[in-house]
XYZ file of C-alpha atoms in Angstrom:
137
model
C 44.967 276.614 -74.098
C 41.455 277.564 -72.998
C 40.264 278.778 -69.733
C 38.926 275.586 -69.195
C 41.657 273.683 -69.923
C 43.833 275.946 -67.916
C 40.758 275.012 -64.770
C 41.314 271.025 -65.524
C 44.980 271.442 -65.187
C 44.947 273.406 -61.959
C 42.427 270.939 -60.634
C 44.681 268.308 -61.831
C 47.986 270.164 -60.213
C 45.797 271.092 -56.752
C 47.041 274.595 -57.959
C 45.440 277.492 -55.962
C 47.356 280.042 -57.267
C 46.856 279.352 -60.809
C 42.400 278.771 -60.167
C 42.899 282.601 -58.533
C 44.216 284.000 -62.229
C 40.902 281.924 -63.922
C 37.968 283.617 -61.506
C 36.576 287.072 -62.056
C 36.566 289.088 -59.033
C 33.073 288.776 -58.399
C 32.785 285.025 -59.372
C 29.596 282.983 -58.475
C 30.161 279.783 -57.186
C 26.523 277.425 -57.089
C 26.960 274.488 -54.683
C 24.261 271.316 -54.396
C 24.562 271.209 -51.051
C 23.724 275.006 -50.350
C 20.703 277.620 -52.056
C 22.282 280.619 -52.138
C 25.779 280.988 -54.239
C 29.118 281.581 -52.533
C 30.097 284.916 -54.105
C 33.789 286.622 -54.129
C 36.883 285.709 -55.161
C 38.381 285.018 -51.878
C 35.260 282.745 -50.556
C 35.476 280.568 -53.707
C 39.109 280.322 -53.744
C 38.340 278.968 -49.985
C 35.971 276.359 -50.799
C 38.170 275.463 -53.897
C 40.828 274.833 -50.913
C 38.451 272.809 -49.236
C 37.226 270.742 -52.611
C 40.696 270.329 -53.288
C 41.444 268.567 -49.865
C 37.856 266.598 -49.944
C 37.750 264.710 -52.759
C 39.698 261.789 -53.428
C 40.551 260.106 -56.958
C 39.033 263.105 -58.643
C 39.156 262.600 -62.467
C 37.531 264.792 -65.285
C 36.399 262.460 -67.644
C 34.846 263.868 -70.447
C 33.559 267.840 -71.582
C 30.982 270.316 -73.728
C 31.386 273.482 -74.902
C 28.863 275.977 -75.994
C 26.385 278.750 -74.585
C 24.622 279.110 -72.026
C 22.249 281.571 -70.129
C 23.884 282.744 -66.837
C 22.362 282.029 -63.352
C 22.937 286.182 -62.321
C 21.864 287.966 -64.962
C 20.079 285.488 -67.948
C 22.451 286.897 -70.418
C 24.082 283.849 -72.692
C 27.825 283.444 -72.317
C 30.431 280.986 -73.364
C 30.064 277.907 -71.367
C 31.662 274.401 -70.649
C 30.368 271.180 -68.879
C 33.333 269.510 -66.982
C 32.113 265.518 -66.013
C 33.979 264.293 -63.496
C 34.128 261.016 -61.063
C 35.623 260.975 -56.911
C 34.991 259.772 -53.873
C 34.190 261.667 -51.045
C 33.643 260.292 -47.365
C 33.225 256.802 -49.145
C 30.697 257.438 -51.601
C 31.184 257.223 -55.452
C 30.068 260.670 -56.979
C 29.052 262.001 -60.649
C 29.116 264.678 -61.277
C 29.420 268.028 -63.867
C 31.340 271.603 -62.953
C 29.303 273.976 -65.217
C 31.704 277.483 -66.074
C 30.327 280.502 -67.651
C 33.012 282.840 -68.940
C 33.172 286.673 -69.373
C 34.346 288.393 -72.106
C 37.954 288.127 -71.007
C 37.489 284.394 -70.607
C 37.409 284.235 -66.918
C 35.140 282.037 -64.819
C 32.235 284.348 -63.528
C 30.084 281.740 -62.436
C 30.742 278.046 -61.743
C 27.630 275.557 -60.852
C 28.166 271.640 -59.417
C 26.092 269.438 -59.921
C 26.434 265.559 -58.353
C 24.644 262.710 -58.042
C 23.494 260.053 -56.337
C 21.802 262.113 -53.192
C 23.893 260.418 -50.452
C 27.155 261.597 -52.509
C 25.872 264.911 -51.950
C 24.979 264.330 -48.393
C 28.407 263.205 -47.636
C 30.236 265.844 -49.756
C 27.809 268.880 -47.771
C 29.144 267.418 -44.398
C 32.768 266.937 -45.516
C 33.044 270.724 -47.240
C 31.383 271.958 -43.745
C 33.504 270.054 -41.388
C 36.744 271.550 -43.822
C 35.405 275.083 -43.691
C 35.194 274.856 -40.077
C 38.474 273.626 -39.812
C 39.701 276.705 -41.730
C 37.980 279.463 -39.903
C 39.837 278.096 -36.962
C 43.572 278.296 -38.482
């Protein structure tokens, strides 16, 4: 099975514990909703958490394999597109999970992309509103 059939299947499962064995230590995790990349292990395994809890009748619906050029360092690696459908806070969203994969096969950097722009409005305030909620447990 490859790594990113292992990633739809956790996904799939809401499986924390098996997305921690997937990431590299020092993944990279883009987000539409913010500039800068969440970076670390422990902060994407947190918004992963978060994702998990956010989006509702999440479905992977088709995927790509190939190459790509890495966001952190421009170097191609193996790469594959993820398409997916949900909801979140009432809105229908499309969207692709882009993974790059080091040598080992491990995600070390993981890009979202969604559409329409009020899907990604509503998904930035629902991931916010669930990281909030977290930092106060």
């Amino acid at each position: 099975m490859t790594t990113a059939e292992r990633f739809r299947a956790a996904v799939d499962n809401r499986d924390l514990a098996a997305l921690d064995d997937l990431f590299t230590e020092d993944i990279r995790f883009y987000s539409p909703v913010k500039f800068t990349p969440f970076e670390g292990k422990p902060m994407v395994l947190r918004l992963f958490g978060v994702l998990l809890r956010t989006f509702q009748d999440f479905r992977y619906i088709g995927d790509h394999t190939g190459t790509a050029h890495t966001s952190a360092d421009g170097t191609p690696a193996p790469s594959a597109v993820l398409l997916f459908r949900a909801t979140a806070g009432g809105k229908e969203i499309h969207g692709i999970d882009l993974l790059h994969f080091d040598e080992d096969g491990r995600i070390k950097e993981f890009t979202v992309m969604v559409r329409p722009q009020s899907a990604v409005l509503a998904l930035g305030e629902a991931v916010h509103t669930g990281l909030v909620a977290d930092a106060g447990r």
